[in-house]
Coordinates of C-alpha atoms in Angstrom, one line a residue:
Chain A
X167 CA 0.0 0.0 0.0
X168 CA 2.8 2.3 0.9
X169 CA 4.6 1.3 -2.3
X170 CA 1.4 2.1 -4.2
X171 CA 1.2 5.6 -2.7
X172 CA 4.8 6.2 -3.4
X173 CA 4.3 5.2 -7.0
X174 CA 1.4 7.5 -7.6
X175 CA 3.1 10.4 -5.9
X176 CA 6.0 10.0 -8.3
X177 CA 3.8 10.4 -11.3
X178 CA 2.2 13.5 -9.9
X179 CA 5.5 15.2 -8.9
X180 CA 8.1 14.3 -11.5
X181 CA 11.6 14.4 -10.1
X182 CA 13.4 17.6 -11.1
X183 CA 16.7 16.0 -12.1
X184 CA 16.9 13.9 -15.3
X185 CA 17.0 10.2 -14.9
X186 CA 19.1 7.8 -16.9
X187 CA 18.8 5.1 -19.5
X188 CA 20.0 1.5 -19.2
X189 CA 20.2 -0.6 -22.3
X190 CA 19.7 -4.1 -21.0
X191 CA 20.0 -7.4 -22.7
X192 CA 17.2 -9.8 -21.8
X193 CA 19.0 -12.8 -23.4
X194 CA 17.4 -15.3 -25.8
X195 CA 14.2 -16.0 -23.8
X196 CA 14.9 -18.4 -21.0
X197 CA 14.6 -16.2 -17.9
X198 CA 17.4 -18.2 -16.3
X199 CA 19.7 -16.8 -19.0
X200 CA 19.3 -13.2 -17.7
X201 CA 22.5 -12.0 -16.0
X202 CA 22.4 -11.0 -12.4
X203 CA 23.1 -7.4 -13.5
X204 CA 20.1 -7.4 -15.9
X205 CA 17.9 -8.8 -13.1
X206 CA 19.0 -6.0 -10.8
X207 CA 18.5 -3.4 -13.5
X208 CA 14.9 -4.7 -14.1
X209 CA 14.1 -4.8 -10.4
X210 CA 15.3 -1.2 -9.9
X211 CA 13.6 0.2 -13.1
X212 CA 11.0 3.0 -13.0
X213 CA 10.1 2.5 -16.6
X214 CA 10.6 -0.5 -18.9
X215 CA 10.5 -0.2 -22.6
X216 CA 10.7 -3.6 -24.2
X217 CA 10.7 -5.4 -27.5
X218 CA 8.0 -7.8 -28.5
X219 CA 10.5 -10.6 -28.4
X220 CA 11.1 -10.4 -24.6
X221 CA 8.9 -12.9 -22.8
X222 CA 6.4 -11.7 -20.2
X223 CA 8.1 -13.7 -17.5
X224 CA 11.1 -11.5 -17.9
X225 CA 9.2 -8.2 -18.2
X226 CA 7.3 -9.0 -15.0
X227 CA 10.5 -9.0 -13.0
X228 CA 10.3 -5.2 -13.1
X229 CA 8.1 -5.2 -10.0
X230 CA 8.5 -1.5 -9.0
X231 CA 8.1 -0.1 -12.5
X232 CA 5.4 2.6 -12.8
X233 CA 5.3 2.1 -16.6
X234 CA 5.8 -0.9 -18.8
X235 CA 5.9 0.1 -22.5
X236 CA 5.9 -2.6 -25.2
X237 CA 7.4 -1.4 -28.5
X238 CA 6.5 -4.4 -30.5
X239 CA 9.0 -5.4 -33.1
X240 CA 7.9 -9.0 -33.6
X241 CA 9.1 -10.4 -36.9
X242 CA 7.4 -8.7 -39.8
X243 CA 4.1 -7.7 -38.1
X244 CA 3.2 -4.4 -36.5
X245 CA 6.0 -2.5 -35.1
X246 CA 6.7 0.8 -33.4
X247 CA 8.7 3.2 -35.6
X248 CA 12.3 3.7 -34.3
X249 CA 11.7 7.5 -33.9
X250 CA 8.8 6.8 -31.5
X251 CA 10.9 4.3 -29.5
X252 CA 13.7 6.9 -29.2
X253 CA 11.2 9.6 -28.1
X254 CA 9.7 7.3 -25.4
X255 CA 13.1 6.5 -24.0
X256 CA 14.1 10.2 -23.9
X257 CA 10.8 11.6 -22.5
X258 CA 10.7 9.1 -19.7
X259 CA 14.3 9.7 -18.7
X260 CA 13.9 13.5 -18.8
X261 CA 11.0 13.1 -16.3
X262 CA 13.5 11.7 -13.8
X263 CA 12.9 8.0 -14.3
X264 CA 15.5 5.3 -14.6
X265 CA 14.5 3.8 -17.9
X266 CA 15.4 0.3 -18.8
X267 CA 15.4 -0.3 -22.5
X268 CA 15.0 -4.0 -22.5
X269 CA 16.2 -5.7 -25.7
X270 CA 15.9 -9.4 -26.7
X271 CA 19.4 -11.0 -26.8
X272 CA 22.3 -8.6 -26.5
X273 CA 22.0 -4.9 -27.1
X274 CA 25.2 -4.8 -29.1
X275 CA 24.0 -7.4 -31.7
X276 CA 21.4 -6.3 -34.3
X277 CA 19.5 -4.3 -31.9
X278 CA 19.6 -0.8 -33.4
X279 CA 21.4 0.4 -30.3
X280 CA 23.2 3.2 -32.2
X281 CA 20.0 5.1 -33.1
X282 CA 18.8 4.9 -29.5
X283 CA 22.1 6.0 -28.0
X284 CA 22.3 8.9 -30.3
X285 CA 18.9 10.1 -29.2
X286 CA 19.9 9.7 -25.5
X287 CA 23.1 11.6 -26.1
X288 CA 21.3 14.4 -28.0
X289 CA 19.1 14.8 -24.8
X290 CA 22.2 15.0 -22.6
X291 CA 21.2 11.9 -20.7
X292 CA 23.6 9.4 -19.3
X293 CA 23.3 5.7 -20.1
X294 CA 25.0 2.4 -19.7
X295 CA 24.8 -1.0 -21.4
X296 CA 24.2 -4.3 -19.8
X297 CA 25.2 -7.1 -22.2
X298 CA 23.0 -10.2 -22.7
X299 CA 23.3 -13.7 -24.1
X300 CA 22.8 -13.4 -27.8
X301 CA 20.8 -15.9 -29.8
X302 CA 23.9 -17.3 -31.5
X303 CA 25.4 -18.3 -28.2
X304 CA 22.2 -20.0 -27.0
X305 CA 21.8 -21.8 -30.3
X306 CA 25.4 -23.0 -30.4
X307 CA 25.0 -24.3 -26.8
X308 CA 21.8 -26.1 -27.8
X309 CA 23.5 -28.0 -30.7
X310 CA 26.7 -28.7 -28.8
X311 CA 29.0 -26.8 -31.2
X312 CA 31.6 -24.1 -31.0
X313 CA 31.7 -21.1 -33.2
X314 CA 35.2 -21.9 -34.2
X315 CA 37.2 -25.1 -34.1
X316 CA 40.9 -25.9 -34.7
X317 CA 41.3 -27.4 -38.2
X318 CA 37.8 -26.3 -39.3
X319 CA 37.5 -22.5 -39.0
X320 CA 39.7 -19.9 -37.4
X321 CA 37.0 -17.2 -37.6
X322 CA 33.3 -17.0 -37.8
X323 CA 30.8 -14.3 -39.0
X324 CA 27.8 -12.8 -37.5
X325 CA 25.3 -11.3 -39.9
X326 CA 21.7 -10.5 -40.5
X327 CA 19.4 -11.8 -43.2
X328 CA 17.8 -8.4 -43.5
X329 CA 20.9 -6.8 -44.8
X330 CA 22.1 -9.6 -47.0
X331 CA 20.8 -8.0 -50.2
X332 CA 23.6 -5.4 -49.8
X333 CA 26.1 -8.1 -49.1
X334 CA 29.2 -7.8 -51.3
X335 CA 30.3 -10.5 -53.7
X336 CA 33.5 -11.0 -51.9
X337 CA 31.6 -11.8 -48.7
X338 CA 29.5 -14.5 -50.4
X339 CA 32.6 -16.0 -51.9
X340 CA 34.3 -16.1 -48.6
X341 CA 31.2 -17.6 -46.9
X342 CA 30.9 -20.3 -49.6
X343 CA 34.4 -21.7 -48.7
X344 CA 34.5 -25.1 -47.1
X345 CA 34.7 -24.9 -43.3
X346 CA 33.2 -21.4 -43.0
X347 CA 30.8 -20.8 -40.1
X348 CA 28.3 -18.0 -39.7
X349 CA 25.5 -17.2 -37.4
X350 CA 22.7 -15.6 -39.5
X351 CA 20.1 -13.6 -37.6
X352 CA 16.7 -13.1 -39.1
X353 CA 17.6 -15.3 -42.1
X354 CA 14.3 -17.3 -42.3
X355 CA 12.7 -15.1 -45.0
X356 CA 16.0 -14.9 -46.9
X357 CA 16.6 -18.6 -47.0
X358 CA 16.0 -19.1 -50.7
X359 CA 18.1 -16.0 -51.5
X360 CA 20.9 -17.1 -49.3
X361 CA 20.8 -20.6 -50.9
X362 CA 21.1 -19.1 -54.4
X363 CA 24.0 -16.8 -53.6
X364 CA 26.0 -19.4 -51.8
X365 CA 25.5 -22.0 -54.5
X366 CA 26.4 -19.4 -57.2
X367 CA 29.7 -18.7 -55.3
X368 CA 30.6 -22.4 -55.2
X369 CA 29.3 -23.6 -51.8
X370 CA 29.0 -27.4 -51.5
X371 CA 25.3 -28.3 -51.7
X372 CA 25.6 -30.7 -48.8
X373 CA 27.0 -28.0 -46.4
X374 CA 25.2 -28.4 -43.1
X375 CA 22.8 -25.7 -42.0
X376 CA 20.9 -25.7 -38.7
X377 CA 18.0 -23.5 -37.8
X378 CA 17.4 -23.0 -34.1
X379 CA 13.9 -21.5 -33.5
X380 CA 13.1 -20.0 -30.1
X381 CA 16.6 -20.8 -28.8
X382 CA 16.6 -21.6 -25.0
X383 CA 12.8 -21.4 -24.7
X384 CA 10.5 -24.2 -23.8
X385 CA 9.3 -24.3 -27.4
X386 CA 12.8 -24.4 -28.9
X387 CA 13.1 -26.4 -32.2
X388 CA 16.3 -27.5 -33.8
X389 CA 16.0 -28.0 -37.6
X390 CA 19.0 -29.7 -39.2
X391 CA 19.4 -29.7 -42.9
X392 CA 21.8 -29.0 -45.8
X393 CA 22.1 -26.1 -48.2
X394 CA 20.2 -28.0 -50.8
X395 CA 17.1 -28.5 -48.7
X396 CA 17.2 -25.3 -46.7
X397 CA 14.4 -23.3 -48.3
X398 CA 12.1 -26.4 -48.4
X399 CA 12.8 -27.0 -44.7
X400 CA 11.9 -23.4 -43.9
X401 CA 8.7 -23.8 -45.9
X402 CA 7.7 -27.1 -44.3
X403 CA 8.7 -26.3 -40.7
X404 CA 7.3 -22.8 -41.0
X405 CA 9.0 -21.4 -37.9
X406 CA 6.9 -18.7 -36.3
X407 CA 9.3 -17.7 -33.6
X408 CA 12.7 -16.0 -34.1
X409 CA 15.1 -18.4 -35.7
X410 CA 18.9 -18.3 -35.9
X411 CA 20.6 -20.0 -38.9
X412 CA 23.9 -21.6 -38.3
X413 CA 25.7 -22.0 -41.6
X414 CA 28.3 -24.8 -41.7
X415 CA 27.2 -26.5 -38.5
X416 CA 25.0 -29.5 -37.6
X417 CA 23.9 -30.6 -34.2
X418 CA 26.7 -32.6 -32.5
X419 CA 24.7 -35.4 -31.0
X420 CA 21.0 -35.0 -30.5
X421 CA 20.6 -38.1 -28.3
X422 CA 23.3 -37.1 -25.8
X423 CA 21.7 -33.7 -25.4
X424 CA 18.1 -34.7 -25.3
X425 CA 17.1 -32.3 -28.0
X426 CA 14.5 -32.5 -30.7
X427 CA 16.1 -32.5 -34.1
X428 CA 13.9 -32.5 -37.2
X429 CA 15.5 -33.7 -40.4
X430 CA 14.0 -33.7 -43.8
X431 CA 14.6 -36.8 -45.9
Chain B
X65 CA 28.8 -29.2 10.6
X66 CA 26.2 -31.5 9.1
X67 CA 27.2 -30.2 5.7
X68 CA 30.8 -31.0 6.5
X69 CA 30.0 -34.6 7.4
X70 CA 27.9 -35.0 4.4
X71 CA 30.7 -33.8 2.2
X72 CA 33.2 -36.2 3.7
X73 CA 30.9 -39.2 3.4
X74 CA 30.5 -38.5 -0.3
X75 CA 34.2 -38.9 -0.9
X76 CA 34.3 -42.1 1.0
X77 CA 31.3 -43.7 -0.7
X78 CA 31.3 -42.5 -4.3
X79 CA 27.9 -42.7 -6.0
X80 CA 27.6 -45.8 -8.1
X81 CA 25.9 -44.1 -11.1
X82 CA 27.9 -41.8 -13.3
X83 CA 27.4 -38.1 -12.8
X84 CA 27.2 -35.5 -15.5
X85 CA 29.2 -32.6 -17.0
X86 CA 28.0 -29.1 -17.3
X87 CA 30.1 -26.7 -19.5
X88 CA 29.3 -23.3 -17.9
X89 CA 30.2 -19.8 -19.1
X90 CA 31.5 -17.7 -16.3
X91 CA 31.2 -14.5 -18.4
X92 CA 33.9 -11.8 -18.8
X93 CA 34.8 -11.4 -15.1
X94 CA 32.3 -9.2 -13.4
X95 CA 30.4 -11.7 -11.1
X96 CA 27.2 -9.7 -11.9
X97 CA 27.5 -10.8 -15.5
X98 CA 27.0 -14.5 -14.6
X99 CA 23.6 -15.8 -15.7
X100 CA 21.1 -17.0 -13.1
X101 CA 21.5 -20.5 -14.7
X102 CA 25.3 -20.4 -14.3
X103 CA 24.9 -19.3 -10.7
X104 CA 22.6 -22.2 -10.1
X105 CA 24.9 -24.6 -11.8
X106 CA 27.8 -23.4 -9.6
X107 CA 25.9 -23.6 -6.4
X108 CA 24.8 -27.2 -7.2
X109 CA 28.2 -28.4 -8.4
X110 CA 30.1 -31.3 -6.7
X111 CA 33.3 -30.5 -8.6
X112 CA 34.4 -27.4 -10.3
X113 CA 37.2 -27.4 -12.9
X114 CA 38.0 -23.8 -13.9
X115 CA 40.3 -21.8 -16.1
X116 CA 42.8 -19.4 -14.7
X117 CA 40.9 -16.5 -16.2
X118 CA 37.8 -17.0 -13.9
X119 CA 38.0 -14.7 -10.9
X120 CA 38.0 -16.3 -7.4
X121 CA 34.9 -14.4 -6.5
X122 CA 33.0 -16.5 -9.1
X123 CA 34.7 -19.8 -8.2
X124 CA 33.9 -19.3 -4.6
X125 CA 30.1 -19.3 -5.4
X126 CA 30.4 -23.1 -5.6
X127 CA 29.8 -23.5 -1.9
X128 CA 29.0 -27.1 -1.8
X129 CA 31.7 -28.3 -4.1
X130 CA 33.9 -31.0 -2.6
X131 CA 36.7 -30.3 -5.2
X132 CA 37.8 -27.1 -6.9
X133 CA 40.3 -27.8 -9.6
X134 CA 42.1 -24.9 -11.3
X135 CA 43.4 -25.8 -14.7
X136 CA 45.4 -22.7 -15.3
X137 CA 45.4 -21.3 -18.8
X138 CA 46.4 -17.8 -18.1
X139 CA 47.8 -16.1 -21.2
X140 CA 51.1 -17.6 -22.2
X141 CA 52.2 -18.8 -18.7
X142 CA 51.9 -22.3 -17.2
X143 CA 49.0 -24.3 -18.4
X144 CA 47.5 -27.7 -17.9
X145 CA 47.6 -29.8 -21.1
X146 CA 44.3 -30.3 -22.7
X147 CA 44.4 -34.0 -22.3
X148 CA 44.8 -33.7 -18.6
X149 CA 41.8 -31.3 -18.4
X150 CA 39.8 -33.8 -20.4
X151 CA 40.9 -36.6 -18.0
X152 CA 40.0 -34.7 -14.9
X153 CA 36.5 -33.9 -16.2
X154 CA 35.8 -37.5 -17.1
X155 CA 37.2 -39.1 -14.0
X156 CA 35.3 -36.9 -11.7
X157 CA 32.0 -37.4 -13.6
X158 CA 32.5 -41.2 -13.6
X159 CA 32.8 -41.0 -9.8
X160 CA 29.2 -39.9 -9.8
X161 CA 29.8 -36.1 -9.4
X162 CA 28.1 -33.3 -11.2
X163 CA 31.1 -31.6 -12.7
X164 CA 31.0 -28.0 -13.7
X165 CA 33.6 -27.1 -16.2
X166 CA 33.7 -23.4 -15.7
X167 CA 35.1 -21.4 -18.6
X168 CA 35.8 -17.7 -18.8
X169 CA 33.4 -16.0 -21.2
X170 CA 31.2 -18.3 -23.3
X171 CA 32.0 -22.0 -23.7
X172 CA 31.1 -21.8 -27.5
X173 CA 33.7 -19.1 -28.3
X174 CA 37.4 -20.0 -28.4
X175 CA 37.1 -22.3 -25.4
X176 CA 38.3 -25.6 -26.9
X177 CA 34.8 -27.0 -26.1
X178 CA 35.0 -29.6 -28.8
X179 CA 37.9 -31.5 -27.4
X180 CA 36.3 -31.7 -24.0
X181 CA 32.8 -32.7 -25.3
X182 CA 34.5 -35.5 -27.4
X183 CA 36.2 -36.8 -24.2
X184 CA 32.9 -36.7 -22.3
X185 CA 31.0 -38.5 -25.2
X186 CA 33.7 -41.1 -25.4
X187 CA 33.1 -41.9 -21.7
X188 CA 29.3 -42.2 -22.3
X189 CA 28.6 -39.3 -20.0
X190 CA 25.8 -36.7 -20.5
X191 CA 26.5 -33.0 -20.6
X192 CA 24.9 -29.7 -21.2
X193 CA 26.2 -26.2 -22.0
X194 CA 25.3 -23.0 -20.2
X195 CA 26.2 -20.0 -22.4
X196 CA 28.0 -17.0 -21.0
X197 CA 28.6 -13.4 -21.9
X198 CA 31.6 -13.4 -24.2
X199 CA 34.4 -10.8 -24.0
X200 CA 33.3 -9.2 -27.3
X201 CA 29.9 -8.4 -25.9
X202 CA 31.2 -6.9 -22.7
X203 CA 33.8 -4.9 -24.6
X204 CA 31.2 -3.5 -27.1
X205 CA 29.0 -2.6 -24.1
X206 CA 31.9 -0.8 -22.5
X207 CA 32.7 1.4 -25.5
X208 CA 29.0 2.0 -26.4
X209 CA 29.2 0.5 -29.9
X210 CA 27.2 -2.2 -31.8
X211 CA 28.9 -5.1 -33.6
X212 CA 27.0 -4.0 -36.7
X213 CA 25.4 -0.7 -37.8
X214 CA 23.3 0.2 -40.8
X215 CA 25.4 1.9 -43.4
X216 CA 28.6 0.8 -41.9
X217 CA 28.8 -3.0 -41.7
X218 CA 26.1 -5.7 -42.3
X219 CA 28.3 -8.4 -40.8
X220 CA 31.1 -8.7 -38.3
X221 CA 33.8 -11.3 -37.6
X222 CA 34.9 -13.1 -34.5
X223 CA 38.4 -14.4 -34.7
X224 CA 41.4 -15.3 -32.6
X225 CA 45.0 -13.9 -32.8
X226 CA 46.4 -17.3 -32.0
X227 CA 45.2 -18.7 -35.3
X228 CA 45.8 -15.7 -37.5
X229 CA 49.0 -17.1 -39.0
X230 CA 46.8 -19.6 -40.8
X231 CA 44.4 -16.9 -41.9
X232 CA 43.8 -17.0 -45.7
X233 CA 44.6 -14.0 -47.9
X234 CA 41.0 -13.5 -48.9
X235 CA 40.1 -13.1 -45.2
X236 CA 42.8 -10.4 -44.8
X237 CA 41.6 -8.6 -47.9
X238 CA 38.0 -8.7 -46.7
X239 CA 38.9 -7.5 -43.3
X240 CA 40.9 -4.6 -44.7
X241 CA 37.8 -3.1 -46.4
X242 CA 36.5 0.2 -45.1
X243 CA 33.7 -0.3 -42.6
X244 CA 34.7 -3.9 -41.6
X245 CA 34.4 -4.8 -37.9
X246 CA 36.0 -7.7 -36.1
X247 CA 36.3 -8.8 -32.5
X248 CA 39.8 -10.3 -32.2
X249 CA 40.4 -12.5 -29.2
X250 CA 43.9 -13.0 -27.9
X251 CA 45.3 -10.5 -30.4
X252 CA 47.7 -8.7 -28.1
X253 CA 50.8 -10.6 -29.1
X254 CA 49.9 -10.7 -32.8
X255 CA 49.4 -6.9 -32.9
X256 CA 52.4 -6.2 -35.2
X257 CA 51.6 -9.2 -37.4
X258 CA 47.9 -8.1 -37.7
X259 CA 49.0 -4.5 -38.6
X260 CA 51.4 -5.7 -41.3
X261 CA 48.8 -8.0 -42.9
X262 CA 46.0 -5.4 -42.9
X263 CA 48.2 -2.6 -44.3
X264 CA 49.5 -5.0 -47.0
X265 CA 45.9 -5.7 -48.0
X266 CA 45.1 -2.0 -48.3
X267 CA 43.5 -1.2 -44.9
X268 CA 43.4 2.6 -44.1
X269 CA 46.2 3.4 -41.6
X270 CA 43.8 5.6 -39.6
X271 CA 41.2 2.8 -39.1
X272 CA 40.2 2.8 -35.5
X273 CA 41.2 -0.1 -33.2
X274 CA 40.2 -0.3 -29.6
X275 CA 41.7 -2.7 -27.0
X276 CA 39.6 -3.6 -24.0
X277 CA 41.7 -5.1 -21.3
X278 CA 39.9 -7.0 -18.4
X279 CA 36.5 -6.2 -19.9
X280 CA 33.8 -5.7 -17.2
X281 CA 36.3 -6.0 -14.3
X282 CA 37.2 -3.3 -11.8
X283 CA 40.6 -3.0 -13.6
X284 CA 39.1 -2.6 -17.1
X285 CA 41.2 -0.4 -19.4
X286 CA 40.1 0.9 -22.7
X287 CA 42.8 1.7 -25.1
X288 CA 41.8 3.6 -28.2
X289 CA 44.1 3.9 -31.2
X290 CA 44.5 3.5 -34.9
X291 CA 46.0 0.8 -37.1
X292 CA 49.2 2.8 -37.5
X293 CA 49.8 3.1 -33.7
X294 CA 48.4 -0.3 -32.6
X295 CA 51.7 -2.2 -32.0
X296 CA 53.2 0.8 -30.2
X297 CA 50.2 1.2 -28.0
X298 CA 50.4 -2.5 -27.1
X299 CA 54.1 -2.1 -26.2
X300 CA 53.5 1.0 -24.1
X301 CA 50.3 0.0 -22.3
X302 CA 51.6 -3.5 -21.9
X303 CA 48.3 -5.1 -21.0
X304 CA 48.8 -8.0 -18.6
X305 CA 45.1 -9.1 -18.5
X306 CA 43.1 -10.6 -21.3
X307 CA 42.5 -8.1 -24.0
X308 CA 39.9 -8.0 -26.7
X309 CA 40.8 -6.1 -29.9
X310 CA 37.9 -4.4 -31.7
X311 CA 39.0 -3.7 -35.3
X312 CA 37.1 -0.8 -37.0
X313 CA 35.6 0.6 -33.8
X314 CA 36.4 3.4 -31.4
X315 CA 34.7 4.3 -28.1
X316 CA 31.6 6.3 -28.7
X317 CA 31.8 8.9 -26.0
X318 CA 34.1 8.3 -23.1
X319 CA 32.8 11.2 -21.0
X320 CA 29.1 10.1 -21.2
X321 CA 30.1 6.6 -20.1
X322 CA 32.5 7.5 -17.4
X323 CA 35.2 5.3 -18.8
X324 CA 38.9 5.5 -18.9
X325 CA 40.2 5.9 -22.4
X326 CA 43.9 6.0 -23.0
X327 CA 45.0 7.5 -26.3
X328 CA 48.5 7.8 -27.7
X329 CA 49.4 11.1 -29.4

């Protein structure tokens, strides 16, 4: 009751000094993959502005927040324009609130962090960034593979399917080499395009590709296939959740890890 | 006292059924960057086998462990051979223990996970992997930058300085392009070699390079420089801790983030 009163009084009398902004990684979805620091930030937040990808279980950890603002960016459906997200962050922090901008995964990986920081800086607000477990890391853990491995690949790439149409030819050629590994975010819709480019640049048709849908969540699905069958797998499996594509990797040993692997004949 | 007795009795009467192995990411060093899942795993561990890079503060969270086994791999100093690490993991799990193999950062990134999983599988033991925050993520957070950014780079690379002598020419050429971004692990010692290769393949001498030493720890240092001055900076600053090299990125705004940035004239 006291907490309730305290909350209301805050709205009526906004603090005179500006608050601050914390960009916080919510991780891939499993609430246990939050960091302790992210949990602390959520529990201390006055305002939480979160993506559609962040599960409710995590958002609800912000127990003392006076405002929870969803800024849905869920796949290709309705989404809040970036300018509006920026404005919401800034206006709430200027009112004296500690604003947690909660992003699925890691704020430094395909999260449009730069635009938001620029808005925060333009308003002379301070900020910090709390890293999170990115989908690639959760997906690799799920299939029992490393991003790199001696004798296979000394480097790996992180890229997004959204931007692949601007991908240079030298990138495709490098990616098509035997032993290359890449974690492709938001690659579901680009599956047929990716297949075409890689085959054109000489990639082996039987190169393994694994899709991890809803990595780390209860409804995680692991879809193992090859470059040849990739687009058909995507059509048939029709993943609705966020899916990470691991180019050049197959699940190590499904049985030992008690995971569901779906393979197409 | 009861707990003490319980611990001793376990050593005397090893469980008849085999235990299991958990590969757990300890994150970059700040204990607050452990995930809740990693904390649970540590608190439930019977045996912890940890790298030299994992701070004591984190190792000591394994309160009920009957054995804590350091397998020092600290930079270029003394280290335990990989075969011995594998043997320790397996022998302790076969004794019925839940073994936490605690790795600095993320087990899926430059952690020689494959060798250890193969040993565990060969012994018919089960395992799981708990991802951790990798040094690249903590370093990007510290300098306020994203791995990728619209109009700058659509993909980024993760690589290790240790393996760069086997790096193909096409990789160097791609990396030397304007706007490329890479997170280079263990690149300190290779700084002069990296500089030579990148310049040879046409990289701009004023390309920004940032070294983050001891990312996320109390003694974190951020060293901002350019390709031209990189080897001299490494010589002068002489980082003793693990350092991540961010190719193509400079700290966004040191003042706003209250971080120490050392620049060479």
